[in-house]
PDB file of C-alpha atoms in Angstrom:
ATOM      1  CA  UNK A   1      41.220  14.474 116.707  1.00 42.00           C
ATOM      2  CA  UNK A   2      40.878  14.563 120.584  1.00 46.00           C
ATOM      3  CA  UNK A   3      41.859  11.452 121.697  1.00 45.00           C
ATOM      4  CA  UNK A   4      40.072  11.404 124.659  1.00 46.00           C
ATOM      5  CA  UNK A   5      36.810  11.381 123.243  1.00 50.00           C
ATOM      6  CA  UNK A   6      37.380   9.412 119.541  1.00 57.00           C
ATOM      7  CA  UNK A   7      34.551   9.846 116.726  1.00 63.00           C
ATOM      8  CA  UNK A   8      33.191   6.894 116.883  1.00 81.00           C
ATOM      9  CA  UNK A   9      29.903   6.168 115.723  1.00 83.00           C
ATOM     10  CA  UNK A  10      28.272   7.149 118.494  1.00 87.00           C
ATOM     11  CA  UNK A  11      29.086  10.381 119.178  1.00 88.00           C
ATOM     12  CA  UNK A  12      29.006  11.294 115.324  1.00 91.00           C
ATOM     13  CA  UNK A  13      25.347  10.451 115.896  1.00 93.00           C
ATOM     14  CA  UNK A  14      25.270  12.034 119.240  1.00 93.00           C
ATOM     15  CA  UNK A  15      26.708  15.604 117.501  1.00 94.00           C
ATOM     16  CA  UNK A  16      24.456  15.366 114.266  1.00 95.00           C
ATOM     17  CA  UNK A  17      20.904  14.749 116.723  1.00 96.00           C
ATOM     18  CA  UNK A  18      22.541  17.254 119.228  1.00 97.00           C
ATOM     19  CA  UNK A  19      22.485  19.820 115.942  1.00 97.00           C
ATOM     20  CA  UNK A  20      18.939  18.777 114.724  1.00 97.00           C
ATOM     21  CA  UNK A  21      17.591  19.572 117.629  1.00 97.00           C
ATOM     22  CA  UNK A  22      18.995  22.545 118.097  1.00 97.00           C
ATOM     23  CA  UNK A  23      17.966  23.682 114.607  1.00 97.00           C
ATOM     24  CA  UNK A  24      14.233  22.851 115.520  1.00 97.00           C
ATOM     25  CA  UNK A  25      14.166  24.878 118.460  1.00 97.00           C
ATOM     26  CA  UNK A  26      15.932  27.294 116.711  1.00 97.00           C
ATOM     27  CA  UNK A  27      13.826  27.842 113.403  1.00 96.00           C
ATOM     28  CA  UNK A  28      10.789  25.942 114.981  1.00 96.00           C
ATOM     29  CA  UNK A  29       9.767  28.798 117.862  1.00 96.00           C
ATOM     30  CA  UNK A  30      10.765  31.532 115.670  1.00 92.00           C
ATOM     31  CA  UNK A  31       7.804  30.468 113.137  1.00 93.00           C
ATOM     32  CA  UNK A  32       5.310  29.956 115.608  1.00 95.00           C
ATOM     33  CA  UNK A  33       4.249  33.830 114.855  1.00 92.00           C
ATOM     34  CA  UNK A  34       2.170  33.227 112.187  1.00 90.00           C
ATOM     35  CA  UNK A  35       0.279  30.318 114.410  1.00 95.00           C
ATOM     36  CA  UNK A  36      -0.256  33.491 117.037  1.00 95.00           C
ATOM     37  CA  UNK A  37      -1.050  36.048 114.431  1.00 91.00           C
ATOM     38  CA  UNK A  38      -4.621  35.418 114.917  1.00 91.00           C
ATOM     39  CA  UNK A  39      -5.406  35.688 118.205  1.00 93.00           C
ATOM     40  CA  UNK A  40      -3.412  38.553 118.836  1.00 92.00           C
ATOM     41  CA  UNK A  41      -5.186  40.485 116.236  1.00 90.00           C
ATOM     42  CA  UNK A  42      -8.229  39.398 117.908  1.00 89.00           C
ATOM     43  CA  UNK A  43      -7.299  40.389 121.073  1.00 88.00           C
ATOM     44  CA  UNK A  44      -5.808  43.761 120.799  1.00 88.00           C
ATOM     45  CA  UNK A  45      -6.969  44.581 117.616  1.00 87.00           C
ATOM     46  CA  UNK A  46      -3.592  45.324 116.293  1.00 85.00           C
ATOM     47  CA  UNK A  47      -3.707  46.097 112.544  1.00 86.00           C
ATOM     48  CA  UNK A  48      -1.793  42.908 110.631  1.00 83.00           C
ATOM     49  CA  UNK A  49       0.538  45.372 109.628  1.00 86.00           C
ATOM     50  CA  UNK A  50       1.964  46.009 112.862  1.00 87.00           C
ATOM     51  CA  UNK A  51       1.908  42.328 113.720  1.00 87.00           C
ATOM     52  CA  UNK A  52       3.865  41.317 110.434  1.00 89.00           C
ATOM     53  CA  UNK A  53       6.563  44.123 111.518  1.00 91.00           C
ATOM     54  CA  UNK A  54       7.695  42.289 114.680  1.00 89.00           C
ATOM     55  CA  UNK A  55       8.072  38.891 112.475  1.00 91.00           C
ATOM     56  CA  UNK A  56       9.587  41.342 110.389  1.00 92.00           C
ATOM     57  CA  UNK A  57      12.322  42.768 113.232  1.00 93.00           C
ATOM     58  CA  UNK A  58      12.398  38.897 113.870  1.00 93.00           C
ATOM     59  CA  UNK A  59      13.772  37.919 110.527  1.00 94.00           C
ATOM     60  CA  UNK A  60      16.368  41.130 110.485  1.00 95.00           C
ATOM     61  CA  UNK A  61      17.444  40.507 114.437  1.00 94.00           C
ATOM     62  CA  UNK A  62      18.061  37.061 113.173  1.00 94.00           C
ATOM     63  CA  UNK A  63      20.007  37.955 110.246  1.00 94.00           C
ATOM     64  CA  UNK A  64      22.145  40.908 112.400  1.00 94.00           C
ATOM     65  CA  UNK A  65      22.714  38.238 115.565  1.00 94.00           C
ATOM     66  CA  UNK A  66      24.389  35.372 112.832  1.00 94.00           C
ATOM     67  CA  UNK A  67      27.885  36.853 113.017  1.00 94.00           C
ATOM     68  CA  UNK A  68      27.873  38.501 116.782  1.00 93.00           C
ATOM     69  CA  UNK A  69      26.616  34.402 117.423  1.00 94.00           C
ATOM     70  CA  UNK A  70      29.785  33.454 115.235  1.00 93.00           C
ATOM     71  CA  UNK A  71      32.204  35.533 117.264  1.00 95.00           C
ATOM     72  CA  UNK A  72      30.889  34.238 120.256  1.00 94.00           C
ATOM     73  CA  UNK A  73      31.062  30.732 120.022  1.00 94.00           C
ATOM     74  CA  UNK A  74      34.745  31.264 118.666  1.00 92.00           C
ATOM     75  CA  UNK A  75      35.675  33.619 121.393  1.00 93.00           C
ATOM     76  CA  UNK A  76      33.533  32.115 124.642  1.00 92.00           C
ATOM     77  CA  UNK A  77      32.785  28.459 123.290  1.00 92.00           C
ATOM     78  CA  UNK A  78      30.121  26.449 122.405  1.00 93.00           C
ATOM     79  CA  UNK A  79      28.926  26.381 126.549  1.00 95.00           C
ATOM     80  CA  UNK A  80      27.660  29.327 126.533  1.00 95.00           C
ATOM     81  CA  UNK A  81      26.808  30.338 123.032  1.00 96.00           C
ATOM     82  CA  UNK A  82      23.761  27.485 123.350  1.00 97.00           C
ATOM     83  CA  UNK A  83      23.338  28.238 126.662  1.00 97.00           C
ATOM     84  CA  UNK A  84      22.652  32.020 126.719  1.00 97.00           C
ATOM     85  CA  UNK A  85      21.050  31.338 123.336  1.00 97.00           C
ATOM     86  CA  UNK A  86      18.452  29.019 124.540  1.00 98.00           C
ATOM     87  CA  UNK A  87      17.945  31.370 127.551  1.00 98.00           C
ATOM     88  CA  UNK A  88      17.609  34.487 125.289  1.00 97.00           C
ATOM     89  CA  UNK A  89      15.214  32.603 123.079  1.00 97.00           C
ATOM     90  CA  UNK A  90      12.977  31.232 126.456  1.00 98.00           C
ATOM     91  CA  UNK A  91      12.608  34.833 128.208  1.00 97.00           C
ATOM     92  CA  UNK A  92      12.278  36.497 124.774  1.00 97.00           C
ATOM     93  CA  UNK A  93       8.597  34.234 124.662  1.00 97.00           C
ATOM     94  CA  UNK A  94       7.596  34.406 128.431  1.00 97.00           C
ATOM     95  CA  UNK A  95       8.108  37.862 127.702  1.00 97.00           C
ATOM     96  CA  UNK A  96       5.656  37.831 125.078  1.00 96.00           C
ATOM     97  CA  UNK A  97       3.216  35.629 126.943  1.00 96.00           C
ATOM     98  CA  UNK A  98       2.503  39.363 129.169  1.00 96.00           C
ATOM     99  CA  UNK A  99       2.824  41.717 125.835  1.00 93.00           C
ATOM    100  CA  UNK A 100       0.328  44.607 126.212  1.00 92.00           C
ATOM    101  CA  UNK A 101       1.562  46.661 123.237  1.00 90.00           C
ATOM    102  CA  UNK A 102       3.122  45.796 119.657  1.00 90.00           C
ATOM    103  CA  UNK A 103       5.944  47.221 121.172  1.00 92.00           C
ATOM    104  CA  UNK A 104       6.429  44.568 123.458  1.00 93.00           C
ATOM    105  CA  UNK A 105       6.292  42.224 121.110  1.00 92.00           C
ATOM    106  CA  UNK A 106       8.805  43.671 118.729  1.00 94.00           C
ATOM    107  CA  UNK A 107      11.143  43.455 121.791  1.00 95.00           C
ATOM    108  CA  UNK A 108      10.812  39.658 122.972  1.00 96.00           C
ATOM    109  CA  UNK A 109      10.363  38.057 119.874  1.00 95.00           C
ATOM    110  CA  UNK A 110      11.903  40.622 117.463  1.00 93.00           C
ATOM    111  CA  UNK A 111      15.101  41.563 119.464  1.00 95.00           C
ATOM    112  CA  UNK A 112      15.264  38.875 122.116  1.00 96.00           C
ATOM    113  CA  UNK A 113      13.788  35.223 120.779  1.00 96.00           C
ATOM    114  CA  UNK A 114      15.933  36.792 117.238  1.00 96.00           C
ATOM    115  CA  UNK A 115      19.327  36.786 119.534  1.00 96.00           C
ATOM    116  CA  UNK A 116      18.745  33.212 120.721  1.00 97.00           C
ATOM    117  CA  UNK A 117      17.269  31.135 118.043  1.00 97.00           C
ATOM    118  CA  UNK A 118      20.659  32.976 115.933  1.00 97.00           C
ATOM    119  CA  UNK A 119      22.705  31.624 119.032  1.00 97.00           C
ATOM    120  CA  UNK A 120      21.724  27.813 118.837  1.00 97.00           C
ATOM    121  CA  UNK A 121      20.894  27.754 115.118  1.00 96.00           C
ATOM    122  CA  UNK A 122      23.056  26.969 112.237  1.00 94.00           C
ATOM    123  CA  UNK A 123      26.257  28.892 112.708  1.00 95.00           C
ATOM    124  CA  UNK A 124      27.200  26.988 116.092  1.00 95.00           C
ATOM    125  CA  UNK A 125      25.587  24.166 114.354  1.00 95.00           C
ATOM    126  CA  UNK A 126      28.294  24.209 111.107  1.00 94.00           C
ATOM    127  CA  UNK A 127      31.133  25.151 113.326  1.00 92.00           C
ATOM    128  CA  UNK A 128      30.739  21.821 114.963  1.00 93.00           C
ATOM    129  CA  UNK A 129      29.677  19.428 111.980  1.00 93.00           C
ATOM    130  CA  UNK A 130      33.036  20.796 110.380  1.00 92.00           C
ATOM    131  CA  UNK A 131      35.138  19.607 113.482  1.00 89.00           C
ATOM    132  CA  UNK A 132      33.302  16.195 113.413  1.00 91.00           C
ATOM    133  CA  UNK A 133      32.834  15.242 110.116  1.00 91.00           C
ATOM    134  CA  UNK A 134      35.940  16.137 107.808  1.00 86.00           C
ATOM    135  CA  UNK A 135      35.158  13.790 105.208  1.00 86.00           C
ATOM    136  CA  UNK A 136      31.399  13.955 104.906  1.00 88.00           C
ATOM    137  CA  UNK A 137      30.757  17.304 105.253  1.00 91.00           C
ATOM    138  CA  UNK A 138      27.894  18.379 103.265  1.00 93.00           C
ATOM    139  CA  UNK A 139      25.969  15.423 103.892  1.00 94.00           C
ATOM    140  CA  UNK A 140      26.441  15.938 107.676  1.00 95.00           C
ATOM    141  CA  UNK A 141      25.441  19.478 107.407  1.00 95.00           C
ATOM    142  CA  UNK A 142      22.537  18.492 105.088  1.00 95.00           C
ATOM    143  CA  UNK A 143      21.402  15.962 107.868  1.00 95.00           C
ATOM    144  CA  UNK A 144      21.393  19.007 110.440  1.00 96.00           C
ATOM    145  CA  UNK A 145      20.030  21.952 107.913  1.00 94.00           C
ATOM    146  CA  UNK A 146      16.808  19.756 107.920  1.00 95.00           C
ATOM    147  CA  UNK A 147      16.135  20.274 111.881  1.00 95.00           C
ATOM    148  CA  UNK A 148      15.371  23.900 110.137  1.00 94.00           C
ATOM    149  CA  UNK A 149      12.242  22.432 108.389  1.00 93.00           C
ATOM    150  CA  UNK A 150      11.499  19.912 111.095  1.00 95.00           C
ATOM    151  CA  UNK A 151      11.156  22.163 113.514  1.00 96.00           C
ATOM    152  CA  UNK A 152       8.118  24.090 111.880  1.00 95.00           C
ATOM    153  CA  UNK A 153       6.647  20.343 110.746  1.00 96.00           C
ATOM    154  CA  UNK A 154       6.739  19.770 114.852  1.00 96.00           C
ATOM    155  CA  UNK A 155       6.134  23.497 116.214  1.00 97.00           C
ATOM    156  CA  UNK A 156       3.609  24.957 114.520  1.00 95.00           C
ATOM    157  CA  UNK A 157       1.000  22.354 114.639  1.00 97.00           C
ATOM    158  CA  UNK A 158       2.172  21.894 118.600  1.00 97.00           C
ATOM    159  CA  UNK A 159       1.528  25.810 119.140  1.00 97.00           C
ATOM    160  CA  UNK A 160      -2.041  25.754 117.320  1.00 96.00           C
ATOM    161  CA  UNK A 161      -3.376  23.096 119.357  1.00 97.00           C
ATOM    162  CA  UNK A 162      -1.911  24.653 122.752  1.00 97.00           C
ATOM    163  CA  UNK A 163      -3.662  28.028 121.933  1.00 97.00           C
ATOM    164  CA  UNK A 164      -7.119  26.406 120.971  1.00 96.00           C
ATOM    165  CA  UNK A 165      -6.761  24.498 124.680  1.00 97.00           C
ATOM    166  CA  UNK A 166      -5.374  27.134 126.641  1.00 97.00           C
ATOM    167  CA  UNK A 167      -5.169  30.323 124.797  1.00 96.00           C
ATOM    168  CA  UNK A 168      -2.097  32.608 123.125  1.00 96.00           C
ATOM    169  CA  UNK A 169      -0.656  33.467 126.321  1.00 96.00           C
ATOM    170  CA  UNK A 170      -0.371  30.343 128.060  1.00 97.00           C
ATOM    171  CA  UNK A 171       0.616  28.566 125.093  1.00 97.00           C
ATOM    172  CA  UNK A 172       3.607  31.378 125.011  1.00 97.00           C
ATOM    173  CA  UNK A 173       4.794  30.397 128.218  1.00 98.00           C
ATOM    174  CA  UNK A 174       4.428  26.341 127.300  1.00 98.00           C
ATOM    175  CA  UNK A 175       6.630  27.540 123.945  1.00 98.00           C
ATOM    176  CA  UNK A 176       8.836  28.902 125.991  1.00 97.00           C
ATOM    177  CA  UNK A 177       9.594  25.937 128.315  1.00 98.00           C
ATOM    178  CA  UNK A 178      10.623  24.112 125.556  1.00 97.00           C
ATOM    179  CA  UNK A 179      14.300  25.693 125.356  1.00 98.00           C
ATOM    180  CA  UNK A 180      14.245  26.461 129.017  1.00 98.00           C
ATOM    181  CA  UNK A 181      14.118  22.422 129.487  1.00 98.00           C
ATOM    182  CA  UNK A 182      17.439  22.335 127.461  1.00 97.00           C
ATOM    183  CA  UNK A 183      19.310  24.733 129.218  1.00 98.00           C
ATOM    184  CA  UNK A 184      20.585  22.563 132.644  1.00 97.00           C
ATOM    185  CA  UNK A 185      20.991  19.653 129.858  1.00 96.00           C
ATOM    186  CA  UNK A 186      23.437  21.739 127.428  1.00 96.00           C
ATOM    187  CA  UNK A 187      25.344  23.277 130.494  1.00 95.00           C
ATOM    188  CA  UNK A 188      26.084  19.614 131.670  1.00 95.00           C
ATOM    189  CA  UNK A 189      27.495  18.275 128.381  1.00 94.00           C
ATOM    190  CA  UNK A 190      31.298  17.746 128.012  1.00 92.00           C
ATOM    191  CA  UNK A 191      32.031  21.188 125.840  1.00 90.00           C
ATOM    192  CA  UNK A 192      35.586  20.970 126.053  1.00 83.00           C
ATOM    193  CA  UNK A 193      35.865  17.231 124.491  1.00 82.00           C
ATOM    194  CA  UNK A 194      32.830  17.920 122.340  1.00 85.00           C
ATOM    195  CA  UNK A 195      34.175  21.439 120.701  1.00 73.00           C
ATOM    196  CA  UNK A 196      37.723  20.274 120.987  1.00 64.00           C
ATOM    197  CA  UNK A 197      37.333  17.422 117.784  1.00 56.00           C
ATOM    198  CA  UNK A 198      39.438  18.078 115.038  1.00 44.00           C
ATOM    199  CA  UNK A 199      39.249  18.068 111.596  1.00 35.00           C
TER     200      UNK A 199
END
């Protein structure tokens, strides 16, 4: 264990919230698309088809961005793995806020918001539950696997309610801001105490 920053109860609870809320940004945005399936397909017409296939690239840019997200964190650190995630995953919905073409959308959210919710979801998030809590493991993981489901619970109702107030596009950009907010805040935190716990 580092000793200059013990695990004491408070930063135990510090990590595990730190990881929640990481997983709710993380699996929350990503499943706003079904809340803006509708009005897209009422705006551009866009079969549902087409729409389903960027949730679609979504899922399988998530899936493909895990490990490079893995190798990252190990080689570059924790810094800027959450950082550039939560950057990746910000632009990836302004970008979508201006979509004109499916396209477009399979870019930002398929390719883009898939490369940054995989950078600040739940492979940084085990590597550091397994340097902070060697003896209670699973639970601690368990705690932070249900920021997954939390996340939708919060995001989903929060994204309806912006688009009936201010429309899909707007409500992209406030979706957006969300991990934006996060990113001065992560870049500030004490990485090389924080990843340097031991097991």
């Amino acid at each position: 264990m580092n000793p200059a920053l013990p695990r004491t109860r408070v930063w135990l609870g510090f990590i595990l919230a730190y990881c929640v809320l990481m997983n709710m940004l993380s699996r929350g945005i990503g499943e706003t698309f079904a809340v803006f399936l509708l009005p897209l397909a009422e705006e551009f017409s866009w079969s549902r088809a087409s729409l389903i296939g960027a949730y679609s690239t979504y899922m399988i840019g998530y899936g493909l961005c895990a490990p490079f997200a893995g190798v990252v964190f190990s080689r570059m650190g924790a810094r800027l793995t959450y950082t550039s995630g939560l950057i990746c995953l910000g632009l990836g919905y302004v970008g979508a806020a201006f979509a004109q073409s499916v396209l477009h959308l399979y870019l930002c959210i398929g390719l883009l918001g898939a490369l940054g919710a995989a950078s600040i979801g739940m492979v940084p998030t085990a590597a550091l539950v397994r340097r902070w809590f060697p003896t209670r493991l699973t639970t601690a993981l368990g705690v932070a696997y249900a920021g997954l489901g939390g996340g939708v619970l919060l995001m989903a109702p929060l994204s309806q309610t912006l688009i009936e107030h201010f429309g899909w596009r707007t409500s992209y950009v406030y979706v957006a801001a969300i991990p934006l907010v996060f990113v001065p805040v992560v870049m500030l935190l004490p990485w090389s105490r924080i990843a340097g716990a031991t097991s």
